[in-house]
mmCIF file of C-alpha atoms and ligand atoms in Angstrom:
data_model
loop_
_atom_site.group_PDB
_atom_site.id
_atom_site.type_symbol
_atom_site.label_atom_id
_atom_site.label_comp_id
_atom_site.label_asym_id
_atom_site.label_seq_id
_atom_site.Cartn_x
_atom_site.Cartn_y
_atom_site.Cartn_z
ATOM 1 C CA MET A 1 -6.800 18.301 109.211
ATOM 2 C CA ASP A 2 -5.127 14.948 109.180
ATOM 3 C CA ALA A 3 -5.668 13.022 106.433
ATOM 4 C CA PRO A 4 -8.787 12.005 107.215
ATOM 5 C CA LEU A 5 -8.642 7.851 109.332
ATOM 6 C CA LEU A 6 -12.172 8.027 107.229
ATOM 7 C CA SER A 7 -14.260 10.192 104.200
ATOM 8 C CA ALA A 8 -17.645 9.401 103.269
ATOM 9 C CA ARG A 9 -18.047 11.863 99.725
ATOM 10 C CA ASN A 10 -21.701 12.204 99.189
ATOM 11 C CA LEU A 11 -23.854 9.285 100.101
ATOM 12 C CA CYS A 12 -27.921 8.800 99.029
ATOM 13 C CA LYS A 13 -29.676 5.544 99.812
ATOM 14 C CA ARG A 14 -33.638 5.584 99.272
ATOM 15 C CA TYR A 15 -35.558 3.287 101.009
ATOM 16 C CA ALA A 16 -39.575 2.764 99.102
ATOM 17 C CA GLY A 17 -38.582 6.140 96.865
ATOM 18 C CA SER A 18 -37.618 8.290 99.118
ATOM 19 C CA SER A 19 -34.665 9.764 100.641
ATOM 20 C CA VAL A 20 -33.102 8.122 104.135
ATOM 21 C CA VAL A 21 -29.078 9.817 103.079
ATOM 22 C CA ASP A 22 -29.109 12.915 101.015
ATOM 23 C CA ASP A 23 -25.779 13.958 99.447
ATOM 24 C CA LEU A 24 -24.161 13.546 102.780
ATOM 25 C CA SER A 25 -20.354 14.067 103.067
ATOM 26 C CA PHE A 26 -17.875 13.763 105.988
ATOM 27 C CA GLU A 27 -14.456 12.705 107.550
ATOM 28 C CA ILE A 28 -13.081 11.937 110.613
ATOM 29 C CA ALA A 29 -9.952 12.875 111.957
ATOM 30 C CA PRO A 30 -6.810 10.576 114.025
ATOM 31 C CA GLY A 31 -7.579 11.571 117.241
ATOM 32 C CA GLU A 32 -11.115 13.078 117.224
ATOM 33 C CA CYS A 33 -14.668 12.418 118.808
ATOM 34 C CA LEU A 34 -16.927 13.099 115.166
ATOM 35 C CA GLY A 35 -20.196 13.153 116.971
ATOM 36 C CA MET A 36 -23.659 12.593 115.032
ATOM 37 C CA ILE A 37 -27.367 13.592 115.644
ATOM 38 C CA GLY A 38 -30.827 13.928 114.788
ATOM 39 C CA PRO A 39 -33.588 12.559 115.406
ATOM 40 C CA ASN A 40 -35.136 9.814 115.629
ATOM 41 C CA GLY A 41 -35.258 8.654 111.243
ATOM 42 C CA ALA A 42 -32.738 11.393 110.753
ATOM 43 C CA GLY A 43 -30.618 8.508 108.401
ATOM 44 C CA LYS A 44 -27.951 7.882 111.260
ATOM 45 C CA THR A 45 -27.886 4.664 111.110
ATOM 46 C CA THR A 46 -27.706 4.355 107.592
ATOM 47 C CA GLY A 47 -25.191 6.587 107.147
ATOM 48 C CA VAL A 48 -22.905 4.730 109.559
ATOM 49 C CA ARG A 49 -24.482 1.523 107.945
ATOM 50 C CA ILE A 50 -22.724 2.634 104.546
ATOM 51 C CA CYS A 51 -19.683 3.622 106.563
ATOM 52 C CA LEU A 52 -19.204 -0.474 108.034
ATOM 53 C CA GLY A 53 -20.420 -1.779 104.908
ATOM 54 C CA GLN A 54 -23.791 -2.965 105.957
ATOM 55 C CA THR A 55 -26.094 -1.339 103.102
ATOM 56 C CA THR A 56 -24.990 -0.366 100.132
ATOM 57 C CA PRO A 57 -25.443 3.663 99.493
ATOM 58 C CA ASP A 58 -27.096 4.048 95.959
ATOM 59 C CA ALA A 59 -23.958 6.861 95.557
ATOM 60 C CA GLY A 60 -21.395 7.716 97.133
ATOM 61 C CA THR A 61 -17.490 6.444 98.198
ATOM 62 C CA VAL A 62 -16.419 5.359 100.817
ATOM 63 C CA LEU A 63 -12.477 5.414 102.096
ATOM 64 C CA ALA A 64 -11.429 4.249 105.104
ATOM 65 C CA LEU A 65 -7.669 4.025 106.757
ATOM 66 C CA GLY A 66 -6.094 3.672 103.326
ATOM 67 C CA LEU A 67 -8.826 1.516 102.053
ATOM 68 C CA GLN A 68 -12.216 1.849 99.711
ATOM 69 C CA MET A 69 -15.576 0.198 101.033
ATOM 70 C CA PRO A 70 -17.138 -1.767 100.549
ATOM 71 C CA ARG A 71 -14.432 -3.393 98.303
ATOM 72 C CA ASP A 72 -11.267 -3.636 100.546
ATOM 73 C CA ALA A 73 -14.151 -4.230 103.493
ATOM 74 C CA LEU A 74 -12.523 -7.223 105.060
ATOM 75 C CA ALA A 75 -9.571 -5.196 105.222
ATOM 76 C CA ILE A 76 -11.269 -2.413 107.424
ATOM 77 C CA LYS A 77 -13.299 -4.202 109.046
ATOM 78 C CA ALA A 78 -9.464 -5.808 110.851
ATOM 79 C CA GLN A 79 -8.970 -2.130 111.862
ATOM 80 C CA LEU A 80 -12.095 -1.006 113.572
ATOM 81 C CA GLY A 81 -14.121 -1.772 116.286
ATOM 82 C CA VAL A 82 -17.667 -1.073 116.849
ATOM 83 C CA VAL A 83 -20.157 -1.152 118.845
ATOM 84 C CA ALA A 84 -23.658 -1.456 117.444
ATOM 85 C CA GLN A 85 -27.491 -0.140 120.066
ATOM 86 C CA ASN A 86 -28.325 -3.862 120.604
ATOM 87 C CA ASP A 87 -26.401 -6.465 122.707
ATOM 88 C CA THR A 88 -24.813 -8.374 120.562
ATOM 89 C CA LEU A 89 -22.860 -10.168 123.392
ATOM 90 C CA ASP A 90 -22.712 -14.355 123.154
ATOM 91 C CA PRO A 91 -24.770 -15.036 126.294
ATOM 92 C CA ASP A 92 -23.776 -19.100 126.426
ATOM 93 C CA PHE A 93 -20.187 -17.951 126.979
ATOM 94 C CA SER A 94 -18.860 -16.240 130.528
ATOM 95 C CA CYS A 95 -17.010 -12.064 129.533
ATOM 96 C CA ALA A 96 -13.422 -13.495 129.250
ATOM 97 C CA GLU A 97 -14.902 -15.599 126.582
ATOM 98 C CA ASN A 98 -16.631 -13.285 124.001
ATOM 99 C CA LEU A 99 -13.483 -11.348 124.423
ATOM 100 C CA LEU A 100 -11.720 -14.794 122.981
ATOM 101 C CA VAL A 101 -14.696 -15.934 120.104
ATOM 102 C CA TYR A 102 -14.165 -11.692 119.058
ATOM 103 C CA GLY A 103 -10.665 -12.150 118.789
ATOM 104 C CA ARG A 104 -10.374 -15.149 116.795
ATOM 105 C CA TYR A 105 -13.273 -13.913 114.262
ATOM 106 C CA PHE A 106 -10.572 -11.465 113.567
ATOM 107 C CA GLY A 107 -8.169 -14.355 113.132
ATOM 108 C CA MET A 108 -6.039 -13.451 116.203
ATOM 109 C CA ARG A 109 -3.158 -15.888 117.334
ATOM 110 C CA GLU A 110 -4.744 -17.746 120.443
ATOM 111 C CA ALA A 111 -1.736 -16.336 123.043
ATOM 112 C CA ALA A 112 -1.757 -12.516 122.076
ATOM 113 C CA ILE A 113 -6.005 -12.696 122.262
ATOM 114 C CA ARG A 114 -5.543 -14.490 126.076
ATOM 115 C CA ARG A 115 -3.131 -11.755 126.621
ATOM 116 C CA ARG A 116 -4.942 -8.993 125.571
ATOM 117 C CA ILE A 117 -8.106 -10.236 127.640
ATOM 118 C CA PRO A 118 -7.033 -9.204 131.196
ATOM 119 C CA GLN A 119 -6.175 -6.157 130.268
ATOM 120 C CA LEU A 120 -9.207 -5.726 128.427
ATOM 121 C CA LEU A 121 -11.589 -6.709 131.634
ATOM 122 C CA ASP A 122 -9.899 -4.385 133.539
ATOM 123 C CA PHE A 123 -10.295 -1.372 131.010
ATOM 124 C CA ALA A 124 -14.419 -1.968 131.368
ATOM 125 C CA ALA A 125 -13.614 -2.414 135.431
ATOM 126 C CA LEU A 126 -14.538 -6.227 134.633
ATOM 127 C CA THR A 127 -12.275 -7.805 135.757
ATOM 128 C CA PRO A 128 -14.525 -9.752 138.819
ATOM 129 C CA LYS A 129 -16.718 -10.157 135.876
ATOM 130 C CA ALA A 130 -14.432 -12.718 134.007
ATOM 131 C CA ALA A 131 -16.237 -15.414 134.179
ATOM 132 C CA ALA A 132 -19.651 -14.474 134.393
ATOM 133 C CA LYS A 133 -22.257 -14.662 131.466
ATOM 134 C CA PRO A 134 -23.853 -11.542 129.759
ATOM 135 C CA GLY A 135 -27.009 -12.114 131.516
ATOM 136 C CA GLU A 136 -25.959 -11.853 135.286
ATOM 137 C CA LEU A 137 -24.397 -8.247 134.050
ATOM 138 C CA SER A 138 -25.962 -4.900 135.001
ATOM 139 C CA GLY A 139 -26.629 -3.020 131.448
ATOM 140 C CA GLY A 140 -23.783 -0.122 131.847
ATOM 141 C CA MET A 141 -21.266 -3.328 132.179
ATOM 142 C CA LYS A 142 -22.893 -5.430 129.411
ATOM 143 C CA ARG A 143 -22.143 -2.319 127.534
ATOM 144 C CA ARG A 144 -18.491 -2.358 128.230
ATOM 145 C CA LEU A 145 -18.009 -5.765 127.590
ATOM 146 C CA SER A 146 -18.654 -4.475 124.139
ATOM 147 C CA LEU A 147 -16.652 -2.313 124.476
ATOM 148 C CA ALA A 148 -13.582 -4.172 125.590
ATOM 149 C CA ARG A 149 -15.001 -6.828 122.480
ATOM 150 C CA ALA A 150 -14.537 -4.218 120.218
ATOM 151 C CA LEU A 151 -11.070 -3.036 121.051
ATOM 152 C CA ILE A 152 -9.898 -6.520 120.831
ATOM 153 C CA ASN A 153 -8.232 -5.810 118.048
ATOM 154 C CA ASP A 154 -6.839 -2.665 118.734
ATOM 155 C CA PRO A 155 -8.296 -0.702 115.968
ATOM 156 C CA ARG A 156 -7.530 2.743 114.892
ATOM 157 C CA LEU A 157 -11.252 4.063 115.064
ATOM 158 C CA LEU A 158 -14.390 3.464 116.982
ATOM 159 C CA MET A 159 -18.121 3.818 115.584
ATOM 160 C CA LEU A 160 -20.506 4.032 118.379
ATOM 161 C CA ASP A 161 -23.778 3.963 117.883
ATOM 162 C CA GLU A 162 -25.551 5.545 121.488
ATOM 163 C CA PRO A 163 -23.549 4.017 124.009
ATOM 164 C CA THR A 164 -24.659 5.121 126.713
ATOM 165 C CA THR A 165 -28.768 4.830 126.306
ATOM 166 C CA GLY A 166 -30.173 3.041 128.771
ATOM 167 C CA LEU A 167 -27.559 3.412 131.309
ATOM 168 C CA ASP A 168 -28.043 4.953 134.778
ATOM 169 C CA PRO A 169 -26.054 8.199 136.144
ATOM 170 C CA GLN A 170 -22.939 6.522 137.074
ATOM 171 C CA ALA A 171 -22.687 4.263 134.263
ATOM 172 C CA ARG A 172 -23.137 6.528 132.023
ATOM 173 C CA HIS A 173 -19.660 8.458 133.566
ATOM 174 C CA LEU A 174 -18.060 5.682 133.715
ATOM 175 C CA MET A 175 -17.980 4.862 130.308
ATOM 176 C CA TRP A 176 -17.370 8.503 129.122
ATOM 177 C CA GLU A 177 -14.274 8.204 131.650
ATOM 178 C CA ARG A 178 -13.291 4.872 129.480
ATOM 179 C CA LEU A 179 -14.342 6.576 126.418
ATOM 180 C CA GLN A 180 -12.208 9.682 126.548
ATOM 181 C CA VAL A 181 -9.174 7.698 128.172
ATOM 182 C CA LEU A 182 -9.454 5.666 124.547
ATOM 183 C CA LEU A 183 -9.732 9.292 123.127
ATOM 184 C CA ALA A 184 -6.180 10.730 124.914
ATOM 185 C CA GLN A 185 -4.594 7.227 123.573
ATOM 186 C CA GLY A 186 -4.695 8.688 119.908
ATOM 187 C CA LYS A 187 -8.076 6.413 118.650
ATOM 188 C CA SER A 188 -10.984 8.268 117.030
ATOM 189 C CA ILE A 189 -14.600 8.058 117.462
ATOM 190 C CA LEU A 190 -17.538 7.978 115.531
ATOM 191 C CA LEU A 191 -20.613 8.181 118.219
ATOM 192 C CA THR A 192 -24.119 9.058 117.683
ATOM 193 C CA THR A 193 -25.993 9.547 120.272
ATOM 194 C CA HIS A 194 -29.448 11.556 121.701
ATOM 195 C CA PHE A 195 -27.628 13.087 124.656
ATOM 196 C CA MET A 196 -26.736 16.559 124.022
ATOM 197 C CA ASP A 197 -24.734 16.339 127.663
ATOM 198 C CA GLU A 198 -22.645 13.168 125.900
ATOM 199 C CA ALA A 199 -22.463 14.927 122.701
ATOM 200 C CA GLU A 200 -20.473 18.363 124.282
ATOM 201 C CA ARG A 201 -18.464 16.570 126.915
ATOM 202 C CA LEU A 202 -16.864 13.864 124.012
ATOM 203 C CA CYS A 203 -16.928 15.764 120.832
ATOM 204 C CA ASN A 204 -13.999 17.522 119.163
ATOM 205 C CA ARG A 205 -16.818 17.959 116.347
ATOM 206 C CA LEU A 206 -20.470 17.179 115.707
ATOM 207 C CA LEU A 207 -22.237 16.680 112.194
ATOM 208 C CA VAL A 208 -26.473 17.871 112.930
ATOM 209 C CA ILE A 209 -28.473 15.377 110.449
ATOM 210 C CA ASP A 210 -31.754 16.400 109.730
ATOM 211 C CA HIS A 211 -33.734 14.192 106.509
ATOM 212 C CA GLY A 212 -30.912 12.220 105.571
ATOM 213 C CA LYS A 213 -28.842 16.192 105.065
ATOM 214 C CA LYS A 214 -25.964 17.678 107.078
ATOM 215 C CA ILE A 215 -27.464 20.762 108.590
ATOM 216 C CA ALA A 216 -24.645 21.667 110.574
ATOM 217 C CA GLU A 217 -21.572 21.156 111.480
ATOM 218 C CA GLY A 218 -18.334 21.992 113.682
ATOM 219 C CA ARG A 219 -16.974 22.318 117.141
ATOM 220 C CA PRO A 220 -19.964 22.211 119.410
ATOM 221 C CA ARG A 221 -18.855 26.169 121.208
ATOM 222 C CA GLU A 222 -18.821 27.330 118.201
ATOM 223 C CA LEU A 223 -22.034 25.918 117.036
ATOM 224 C CA ILE A 224 -23.280 27.402 119.717
ATOM 225 C CA ALA A 225 -22.367 30.543 119.318
ATOM 226 C CA ARG A 226 -23.030 30.381 115.356
ATOM 227 C CA HIS A 227 -26.560 29.470 115.731
ATOM 228 C CA LEU A 228 -27.901 31.010 119.044
ATOM 229 C CA GLU A 229 -27.680 34.543 121.386
ATOM 230 C CA PRO A 230 -25.591 33.825 124.976
ATOM 231 C CA ASP A 231 -28.107 33.955 126.778
ATOM 232 C CA VAL A 232 -31.457 31.792 127.671
ATOM 233 C CA ILE A 233 -34.598 32.854 129.851
ATOM 234 C CA GLU A 234 -36.896 30.366 130.776
ATOM 235 C CA VAL A 235 -40.191 31.867 132.374
ATOM 236 C CA TYR A 236 -42.833 29.390 133.636
ATOM 237 C CA GLY A 237 -45.456 29.768 135.739
ATOM 238 C CA THR A 238 -49.156 31.457 135.193
ATOM 239 C CA GLY A 239 -49.232 33.790 132.316
ATOM 240 C CA ALA A 240 -45.987 32.523 131.141
ATOM 241 C CA LEU A 241 -47.122 31.693 127.463
ATOM 242 C CA ALA A 242 -48.906 35.447 127.882
ATOM 243 C CA LEU A 243 -46.116 37.154 128.531
ATOM 244 C CA ALA A 244 -44.417 35.709 124.953
ATOM 245 C CA GLN A 245 -46.547 38.354 123.048
ATOM 246 C CA ASP A 246 -45.379 41.516 125.733
ATOM 247 C CA ALA A 247 -43.797 43.962 123.456
ATOM 248 C CA THR A 248 -41.176 44.989 125.906
ATOM 249 C CA LEU A 249 -40.196 41.634 126.332
ATOM 250 C CA GLN A 250 -39.962 40.574 122.602
ATOM 251 C CA SER A 251 -37.936 44.292 122.173
ATOM 252 C CA LEU A 252 -35.490 42.368 124.505
ATOM 253 C CA ALA A 253 -35.185 38.878 122.912
ATOM 254 C CA ALA A 254 -33.842 37.473 119.845
ATOM 255 C CA ARG A 255 -36.334 35.110 119.730
ATOM 256 C CA VAL A 256 -38.897 33.159 121.939
ATOM 257 C CA GLU A 257 -40.161 29.863 121.818
ATOM 258 C CA LEU A 258 -42.931 28.436 123.535
ATOM 259 C CA SER A 259 -43.211 24.921 124.969
ATOM 260 C CA GLY A 260 -45.241 22.924 126.946
ATOM 261 C CA GLU A 261 -45.626 26.077 130.109
ATOM 262 C CA THR A 262 -42.096 27.488 129.380
ATOM 263 C CA ALA A 263 -41.632 30.521 127.385
ATOM 264 C CA PHE A 264 -38.067 30.611 126.532
ATOM 265 C CA PHE A 265 -36.153 34.046 125.679
ATOM 266 C CA TYR A 266 -33.202 34.324 123.680
ATOM 267 C CA THR A 267 -31.452 37.047 124.275
ATOM 268 C CA ASP A 268 -27.935 39.139 124.384
ATOM 269 C CA SER A 269 -29.009 41.160 126.638
ATOM 270 C CA ALA A 270 -30.440 38.725 129.404
ATOM 271 C CA ARG A 271 -29.876 42.035 132.205
ATOM 272 C CA GLN A 272 -32.282 43.839 131.029
ATOM 273 C CA LEU A 273 -34.944 41.255 130.040
ATOM 274 C CA LEU A 274 -34.828 40.179 134.329
ATOM 275 C CA ALA A 275 -35.564 43.320 135.195
ATOM 276 C CA ALA A 276 -38.176 43.380 133.238
ATOM 277 C CA LEU A 277 -39.472 40.292 134.459
ATOM 278 C CA GLU A 278 -39.380 41.290 137.596
ATOM 279 C CA ALA A 279 -42.875 43.395 137.236
ATOM 280 C CA HIS A 280 -43.925 40.083 136.771
ATOM 281 C CA PRO A 281 -42.993 38.292 140.166
ATOM 282 C CA GLN A 282 -46.112 35.605 139.951
ATOM 283 C CA LEU A 283 -43.380 33.934 137.634
ATOM 284 C CA ARG A 284 -40.427 31.462 138.445
ATOM 285 C CA THR A 285 -37.495 32.437 135.723
ATOM 286 C CA LEU A 286 -34.343 29.940 135.151
ATOM 287 C CA HIS A 287 -31.565 32.397 133.417
ATOM 288 C CA ARG A 288 -28.789 30.095 132.014
ATOM 289 C CA PRO A 289 -26.002 30.105 128.932
ATOM 290 C CA ALA A 290 -27.603 28.386 125.813
ATOM 291 C CA ASN A 291 -26.086 25.127 125.337
ATOM 292 C CA LEU A 292 -26.486 22.632 122.516
ATOM 293 C CA GLU A 293 -29.799 21.202 123.445
ATOM 294 C CA ASP A 294 -30.793 24.843 122.345
ATOM 295 C CA LEU A 295 -29.386 24.422 119.050
ATOM 296 C CA PHE A 296 -30.679 21.318 118.182
ATOM 297 C CA LEU A 297 -34.041 22.245 119.433
ATOM 298 C CA LYS A 298 -33.733 25.163 116.829
ATOM 299 C CA LEU A 299 -32.050 23.467 114.100
ATOM 300 C CA THR A 300 -34.497 20.378 113.858
ATOM 301 C CA GLY A 301 -37.130 21.676 115.363
ATOM 302 C CA ARG A 302 -39.149 20.733 118.926
ATOM 303 C CA GLN A 303 -41.801 18.379 116.888
ATOM 304 C CA ILE A 304 -42.239 14.681 118.170
ATOM 305 C CA ARG A 305 -40.200 12.412 115.733
ATOM 306 C CA GLU A 306 -41.463 9.122 116.269
ATOM 307 C CA GLU A 307 -39.221 6.199 116.492
ATOM 308 C CA ALA A 308 -38.314 5.644 113.212
HETATM 309 P P1 ADP C 1 -31.756 7.089 112.895
HETATM 310 O O1 ADP C 1 -30.342 6.257 112.901
HETATM 311 O O2 ADP C 1 -31.248 8.869 112.646
HETATM 312 O O3 ADP C 1 -32.787 6.968 113.532
HETATM 313 P P2 ADP C 1 -32.210 5.853 110.900
HETATM 314 O O4 ADP C 1 -31.223 5.489 109.533
HETATM 315 O O5 ADP C 1 -31.762 4.352 111.594
HETATM 316 O O6 ADP C 1 -32.462 7.070 111.215
HETATM 317 O O7 ADP C 1 -33.823 5.911 109.251
HETATM 318 C C1 ADP C 1 -33.523 6.766 108.589
HETATM 319 C C2 ADP C 1 -35.345 6.224 107.556
HETATM 320 O O8 ADP C 1 -34.573 5.059 107.063
HETATM 321 C C3 ADP C 1 -35.676 6.064 108.518
HETATM 322 O O9 ADP C 1 -37.312 6.182 108.119
HETATM 323 C C4 ADP C 1 -36.193 4.441 108.836
HETATM 324 O O10 ADP C 1 -37.700 4.061 108.448
HETATM 325 C C5 ADP C 1 -35.881 4.506 106.794
HETATM 326 N N1 ADP C 1 -35.273 2.954 107.044
HETATM 327 C C6 ADP C 1 -34.051 2.518 107.900
HETATM 328 N N2 ADP C 1 -33.764 1.536 107.217
HETATM 329 C C7 ADP C 1 -34.772 0.929 106.440
HETATM 330 C C8 ADP C 1 -35.031 -0.513 105.817
HETATM 331 N N3 ADP C 1 -34.245 -1.444 105.613
HETATM 332 N N4 ADP C 1 -35.382 -0.123 105.100
HETATM 333 C C9 ADP C 1 -36.864 0.252 104.602
HETATM 334 N N5 ADP C 1 -36.673 1.859 105.725
HETATM 335 C C10 ADP C 1 -35.509 1.546 106.421
#
């Protein structure tokens, strides 16, 4: 790996006596999109906030762009772009003015900001909305304006917290496409997401975090191959759950999981398992390759974690 843009070492944070971030280390290489995935309350936001100098860790160090957090927080932030999950746009200013004000905040020269605004509005597909205020924008437009704003200082590293949560499929695909353009330009991204398709599509590398610890790390496809059997056969319909106890089927599956009315057979022997299932024509089956969602559920469990 090239010298990392950001290196977080042995981060620890406790709140009210319990470990929220527990000896967490990770790096982001130039041009890389690193995804952080984990259930609610896993410690992702706290980990990112420590990297941004917004939360003081109990232990650990953050080096970013050759500088040290929190000592060099201002110099680091000047080279970072941050898109928080909650909209922090100024409701009283137009889209163009939001970019202008943000550029001034970075101490950029007025002429340089004004040159950049049309390019950024175009990048965010917001040129026709230059004079509109955030209240007049859709959720997807607001998120793209926040991204454009984060790009005003031409940062090398972007920190994006759930960039597509709450967006409809069209807006989500447009955001993915824009992020891919930024990656192609050589920017680096740290992304938290709950969408496994998003993580697989955008991220070169993933950190799976649970209970404040890194429980897996790697390229999405490699993680799937390392932790899971290649095929999943989902079986649903009356009697599906009882089938999980069937000795023949069990012998053909490495693992069987139940969720709701569905039995999931994880297997290296999909053909034989499907043949055995022909003895149960009343059941419906879905045969598919194992995916990142299967990995996530295997590593972090199927039980619900309530909103942290
Ligand atoms: P995630 O982003 O993975 O959902 P968070 O980092 O937001 O996880 O939260 C991890 C845990 O830390 C949660 O249990 C949350 O309630 C707790 N926590 C986060 N910030 C604070 C805080 N400022 N004070 C007390 N507890 C906090």
